[in-house]
Amino acid sequence: MTGIITHGEKRLVLASGRAHPQLAADVARELDIELLPTTAYDFANGEIYVRFDESVRGSDVFVLQSHTAPINQWLMEQLIMVDALKRGSAKRITVVAPFYPYARQDKKHRGREPISARLVADLFKTAGADRLLSIDLHAAQTQGFFDGPVDHLWAMPILTEYVRGRIDAANTAVVSPDAGRIRVAEQWAAKLGGVPLAFVHKTRDITKPNQAVANRVVGEVEGRTAVLVDDLIDTGGTIAEAVKVVLAAGASDVIVAATHGVLSDPAAQRLSECGAREVVVTDTLPIPADKRFRQLKVLPIAPLLARAIREVFDDGSVTSLFDGNA
């Protein structure tokens, strides 16, 4: 029987959609369990069929799906999986969405716009989810959209541990790509030993998606390694321009660090040509060979996900994974 049986017949089950099978396999290996056997396929007209090939009655099920392109297909598949688990009498259903879909649409910029991040949370709840687990939400307040417990994980300890070994802290500055990410950059600066902080002033036309203009650096980066931090990299335009502005301001070199490597075209080309020494992301999303480039470093997120899943299952403390700061 798939899963872990504890005293009182409590059973942990890990189910996965089809978006990122390698991550699912890695998390299962970290938990020392097998994935729930699942049959899933697409009908000719694009509709999705899902059936679990083993009983889930009374189980504590964690449903993992990475929301990569085509994002609407994988979101719908995860919703269908949750519905199937609910109708299969699972005791508790936790949606594990390392990269939360539609997270950037968390507020109305203009009239008659949706708040799609809230809609996604409502859809998960309606489908039957009891709780939600995600990593580095685009805006922390998105946690409030879901009517139930939300475990918001940080990839920062994984990223900072790697970057710390690639820099001389005495000659480093942490740079936020815009003023809105300053708080995260402050935490990075503290983790790297209290290094100086700077940010790139930029302007954005809200009518044109994935376009921003980096203007100037506010803060001291001259002669330093600039660690440019963000939650995600999509088309790479904002980050690539920020790298160029930081180098023009006198930085000796630049390391880019972000949790989610969306890497929509033409991100790989932009990032490989922007002048960054290294671009560091985690594998919350699959990164195929055609999106990889020489400067890219991908760090594993499965150990963090597995530890958090185990803490939730054991009614432990997820906050303790982050030294009480989560």
Coordinates of C-alpha atoms in Angstrom, one line a residue:
M1 CA 0.0 0.0 0.0
T2 CA 1.4 3.4 -1.0
G3 CA 2.1 5.9 1.8
I4 CA 3.2 6.0 5.4
I5 CA 1.1 4.4 8.2
T6 CA 1.5 5.9 11.7
H7 CA -0.1 5.0 15.0
G8 CA -3.8 5.3 14.8
E9 CA -3.8 4.4 11.1
K10 CA -2.9 7.9 10.0
R11 CA -1.8 7.8 6.4
L12 CA 0.3 10.3 4.4
V13 CA -0.3 10.1 0.6
L14 CA 1.5 12.1 -2.0
A15 CA -0.3 12.6 -5.3
S16 CA 1.1 14.5 -8.3
G17 CA -0.1 16.0 -11.5
R18 CA 1.7 15.7 -14.8
A19 CA 3.4 19.1 -15.0
H20 CA 6.7 18.4 -13.2
P21 CA 7.2 14.6 -12.7
Q22 CA 10.8 15.0 -11.7
L23 CA 10.0 17.2 -8.7
A24 CA 7.2 14.8 -7.6
A25 CA 9.7 11.9 -7.8
D26 CA 12.2 13.9 -5.8
V27 CA 9.7 14.8 -3.0
A28 CA 8.5 11.2 -2.8
R29 CA 12.1 10.0 -2.5
E30 CA 12.8 12.6 0.3
L31 CA 9.7 11.3 2.1
D32 CA 10.7 7.7 1.5
I33 CA 7.3 6.8 0.0
E34 CA 5.8 6.0 -3.4
L35 CA 3.6 8.4 -5.4
L36 CA -0.1 7.6 -5.4
P37 CA -0.7 5.6 -8.6
T38 CA -2.7 7.8 -10.9
T39 CA -4.3 7.6 -14.3
A40 CA -4.4 10.9 -16.1
Y41 CA -4.8 11.8 -19.8
D42 CA -6.4 14.4 -22.1
F43 CA -9.5 13.7 -24.3
A44 CA -9.4 14.7 -27.9
N45 CA -11.2 18.0 -27.2
G46 CA -8.7 18.9 -24.4
E47 CA -10.8 17.8 -21.4
I48 CA -8.7 16.2 -18.6
Y49 CA -9.5 12.8 -17.0
V50 CA -8.0 11.8 -13.7
R51 CA -8.5 8.6 -11.6
F52 CA -6.6 7.4 -8.6
D53 CA -5.8 3.7 -8.8
E54 CA -5.7 3.1 -5.1
S55 CA -8.1 3.9 -2.2
V56 CA -7.6 7.3 -0.5
R57 CA -10.4 6.9 2.1
G58 CA -9.3 8.5 5.4
S59 CA -5.9 9.6 4.0
D60 CA -4.0 12.8 4.5
V61 CA -3.3 13.6 0.9
F62 CA -0.9 16.2 -0.5
V63 CA -1.6 17.1 -4.1
L64 CA 1.5 18.5 -5.9
Q65 CA 1.4 20.4 -9.1
S66 CA 3.9 22.8 -10.6
H67 CA 2.1 25.6 -12.5
T68 CA 4.2 25.9 -15.6
A69 CA 3.0 26.6 -19.2
P70 CA 0.4 25.8 -20.2
I71 CA -0.7 27.0 -16.8
N72 CA -4.4 26.8 -17.3
Q73 CA -4.2 23.1 -18.2
W74 CA -2.2 22.2 -15.1
L75 CA -4.4 24.4 -12.8
M76 CA -7.5 22.6 -14.1
E77 CA -5.8 19.2 -13.7
Q78 CA -5.0 20.0 -10.0
L79 CA -8.6 21.1 -9.4
I80 CA -9.9 17.9 -10.9
M81 CA -7.5 15.9 -8.7
V82 CA -8.7 17.7 -5.6
D83 CA -12.3 17.0 -6.6
A84 CA -11.6 13.3 -7.2
L85 CA -9.9 13.0 -3.8
K86 CA -12.8 14.7 -2.0
R87 CA -15.3 12.3 -3.7
G88 CA -12.9 9.5 -2.7
S89 CA -13.3 10.4 1.0
A90 CA -9.8 11.6 1.7
K91 CA -9.7 12.9 5.3
R92 CA -7.7 16.0 4.5
I93 CA -6.5 17.5 1.2
T94 CA -3.6 19.8 1.0
V95 CA -2.9 21.6 -2.3
V96 CA 0.9 21.9 -2.8
A97 CA 1.5 24.6 -5.4
P98 CA 5.2 25.6 -5.2
F99 CA 4.5 28.3 -7.7
Y100 CA 1.1 29.8 -7.1
P101 CA -0.8 30.3 -10.3
Y102 CA -2.0 33.8 -11.2
A103 CA -0.1 35.2 -8.2
R104 CA 0.8 38.4 -9.9
Q105 CA -2.9 39.3 -10.4
D106 CA -3.4 39.9 -6.7
K107 CA -5.1 43.4 -6.9
K108 CA -6.9 45.7 -9.3
H109 CA -4.7 48.2 -11.0
R110 CA -7.6 49.7 -13.0
G111 CA -11.4 49.4 -13.0
R112 CA -13.1 46.3 -14.3
E113 CA -10.1 44.0 -13.7
P114 CA -10.3 40.7 -11.9
I115 CA -8.3 39.6 -8.8
S116 CA -7.4 36.3 -10.3
A117 CA -5.2 35.2 -7.4
R118 CA -8.3 35.3 -5.2
L119 CA -10.3 33.4 -7.8
V120 CA -7.8 30.6 -7.8
A121 CA -7.9 30.3 -4.0
D122 CA -11.7 30.1 -4.2
L123 CA -11.5 27.4 -6.8
F124 CA -9.2 25.3 -4.7
K125 CA -11.6 25.7 -1.8
T126 CA -14.7 24.9 -3.8
A127 CA -13.0 21.8 -5.3
G128 CA -12.4 20.5 -1.7
A129 CA -9.0 21.6 -0.5
D130 CA -8.5 22.0 3.2
R131 CA -5.2 23.7 3.2
L132 CA -2.7 25.3 0.9
L133 CA 1.1 25.1 0.7
S134 CA 3.2 27.3 -1.5
I135 CA 6.7 28.8 -1.8
D136 CA 7.6 32.5 -2.0
L137 CA 4.2 34.0 -3.0
H138 CA 4.5 37.1 -5.2
A139 CA 2.7 39.0 -2.4
A140 CA 2.5 37.6 1.1
Q141 CA -1.0 38.8 1.6
T142 CA -2.2 36.3 -1.0
Q143 CA -2.3 33.9 2.0
G144 CA -5.5 35.7 3.1
F145 CA -7.3 34.8 -0.1
F146 CA -7.6 31.1 0.8
D147 CA -10.3 30.3 3.4
G148 CA -8.2 27.9 5.4
P149 CA -4.6 27.3 6.7
V150 CA -1.8 28.4 4.4
D151 CA 1.8 27.3 4.8
H152 CA 4.0 29.9 3.1
L153 CA 7.5 28.5 2.6
W154 CA 10.7 30.5 1.9
A155 CA 13.4 29.4 -0.5
M156 CA 15.6 32.1 0.8
P157 CA 17.7 29.8 3.1
I158 CA 18.5 27.6 0.2
L159 CA 19.4 30.4 -2.1
T160 CA 21.4 32.4 0.5
E161 CA 23.4 29.3 1.5
Y162 CA 24.5 28.8 -2.1
V163 CA 25.2 32.5 -2.8
R164 CA 27.2 32.9 0.4
G165 CA 29.7 30.5 -1.0
R166 CA 30.0 32.5 -4.2
I167 CA 30.8 36.0 -2.8
D168 CA 33.1 38.0 -0.6
A169 CA 30.6 39.5 1.9
A170 CA 32.9 42.5 2.5
N171 CA 32.5 43.5 -1.1
T172 CA 28.9 42.7 -1.7
A173 CA 25.6 44.6 -2.0
V174 CA 22.1 43.1 -2.2
V175 CA 20.0 44.8 -4.9
S176 CA 16.2 44.8 -5.3
P177 CA 15.1 45.1 -8.9
D178 CA 12.4 47.6 -7.7
A179 CA 11.3 49.5 -4.7
G180 CA 8.5 47.0 -4.0
R181 CA 10.9 44.1 -3.2
I182 CA 12.9 46.1 -0.7
R183 CA 11.7 44.1 2.4
V184 CA 12.8 40.9 0.8
A185 CA 16.2 42.4 -0.1
E186 CA 16.6 43.6 3.5
Q187 CA 16.2 40.0 4.7
W188 CA 18.7 38.8 2.1
A189 CA 21.2 41.5 3.2
A190 CA 20.9 40.3 6.8
K191 CA 21.3 36.7 5.8
L192 CA 24.5 37.5 4.0
G193 CA 26.0 39.2 7.0
G194 CA 24.6 42.7 7.0
V195 CA 25.8 43.8 3.5
P196 CA 24.7 47.1 2.0
L197 CA 21.3 47.4 0.3
A198 CA 20.3 49.1 -2.9
F199 CA 17.4 49.1 -5.4
V200 CA 16.8 49.8 -9.0
H201 CA 14.3 52.6 -9.7
K202 CA 12.1 51.5 -12.6
T203 CA 8.9 52.5 -14.3
R204 CA 6.2 50.2 -15.7
D205 CA 3.3 50.7 -18.1
I206 CA 0.5 48.6 -16.5
T207 CA -1.2 48.3 -20.0
K208 CA 1.9 46.4 -21.3
P209 CA 2.6 43.1 -19.6
N210 CA 6.2 41.9 -19.0
Q211 CA 7.6 45.3 -19.8
A212 CA 9.5 47.6 -17.4
V213 CA 12.2 50.3 -17.8
A214 CA 15.1 50.3 -15.3
N215 CA 16.3 53.8 -14.8
R216 CA 19.0 54.1 -12.1
V217 CA 20.5 52.5 -9.0
V218 CA 19.6 53.9 -5.6
G219 CA 22.4 52.9 -3.2
E220 CA 26.1 52.0 -3.3
V221 CA 27.2 49.2 -5.6
E222 CA 30.4 50.5 -7.1
G223 CA 33.2 48.0 -6.9
R224 CA 31.0 45.4 -5.3
T225 CA 29.4 42.1 -6.3
A226 CA 25.7 42.9 -6.7
V227 CA 23.3 40.1 -5.6
L228 CA 20.1 40.9 -7.5
V229 CA 17.1 39.2 -5.9
D230 CA 13.5 38.6 -6.9
D231 CA 10.7 36.1 -6.4
L232 CA 10.5 35.0 -10.0
I233 CA 12.0 35.5 -13.5
D234 CA 9.5 35.4 -16.3
T235 CA 10.6 36.8 -19.7
G236 CA 13.7 38.2 -18.0
G237 CA 13.3 41.7 -19.3
T238 CA 13.2 43.4 -15.9
I239 CA 16.1 41.4 -14.5
A240 CA 18.3 41.7 -17.6
E241 CA 17.8 45.5 -17.7
A242 CA 18.5 45.7 -14.0
V243 CA 21.7 43.8 -14.4
K244 CA 22.9 46.3 -17.1
V245 CA 22.0 49.3 -14.9
V246 CA 23.8 47.9 -11.9
L247 CA 26.9 47.1 -14.0
A248 CA 26.8 50.6 -15.5
A249 CA 26.6 52.0 -11.9
G250 CA 30.0 50.4 -11.2
A251 CA 29.3 46.9 -9.8
S252 CA 32.2 44.5 -10.4
D253 CA 29.8 41.7 -11.2
V254 CA 26.2 40.5 -10.7
I255 CA 24.7 37.3 -9.3
V256 CA 20.9 37.0 -10.0
A257 CA 18.9 34.9 -7.5
A258 CA 15.2 34.1 -7.7
T259 CA 13.0 31.3 -6.4
H260 CA 10.8 30.6 -9.5
G261 CA 12.4 30.2 -12.9
V262 CA 9.4 30.7 -15.2
L263 CA 11.8 31.6 -18.1
S264 CA 9.2 32.4 -20.8
D265 CA 10.8 33.2 -24.1
P266 CA 13.1 35.0 -24.7
A267 CA 14.3 34.8 -21.1
A268 CA 17.2 32.4 -21.7
Q269 CA 18.7 34.6 -24.4
R270 CA 18.2 37.8 -22.4
L271 CA 19.7 36.4 -19.2
S272 CA 22.7 34.7 -21.0
E273 CA 23.6 38.0 -22.7
C274 CA 22.9 40.5 -19.9
G275 CA 26.3 40.3 -18.2
A276 CA 25.3 38.4 -15.0
R277 CA 28.0 36.0 -13.7
E278 CA 25.4 33.6 -12.5
V279 CA 21.6 33.2 -12.5
V280 CA 20.4 31.1 -9.6
V281 CA 16.9 29.6 -9.3
T282 CA 15.2 26.6 -7.7
D283 CA 13.4 23.8 -9.5
T284 CA 9.8 24.8 -8.3
L285 CA 9.1 24.8 -12.1
P286 CA 10.5 22.4 -14.7
I287 CA 13.3 24.0 -16.8
P288 CA 13.7 22.1 -20.1
A289 CA 17.0 22.0 -22.0
D290 CA 16.0 24.7 -24.5
K291 CA 15.6 27.2 -21.6
R292 CA 18.9 26.4 -20.0
F293 CA 22.1 28.5 -20.5
R294 CA 25.7 28.5 -19.3
Q295 CA 25.2 30.9 -16.4
L296 CA 22.1 29.1 -15.0
K297 CA 22.3 27.2 -11.7
V298 CA 19.2 25.3 -10.5
L299 CA 18.9 24.3 -6.8
P300 CA 16.7 21.5 -5.6
I301 CA 13.5 22.5 -3.7
A302 CA 12.3 18.9 -2.9
P303 CA 14.0 18.7 0.5
L304 CA 12.2 21.8 1.7
L305 CA 8.9 20.6 0.4
A306 CA 9.3 17.2 1.9
R307 CA 10.2 18.6 5.3
A308 CA 7.2 20.9 5.3
I309 CA 4.8 18.1 4.2
R310 CA 6.1 16.0 7.0
E311 CA 5.6 18.7 9.6
V312 CA 2.1 19.3 8.4
F313 CA 1.3 15.6 8.5
D314 CA 2.8 15.2 12.0
D315 CA 1.0 18.3 13.3
G316 CA 4.4 19.9 13.8
S317 CA 5.7 23.4 13.2
V318 CA 6.4 24.6 9.7
T319 CA 7.7 27.9 11.1
S320 CA 10.5 26.0 12.9
L321 CA 12.0 25.2 9.4
F322 CA 12.9 28.9 9.1
D323 CA 14.3 29.5 12.6
G324 CA 11.0 30.9 13.7
N325 CA 10.9 33.6 11.1
A326 CA 8.4 32.1 8.6

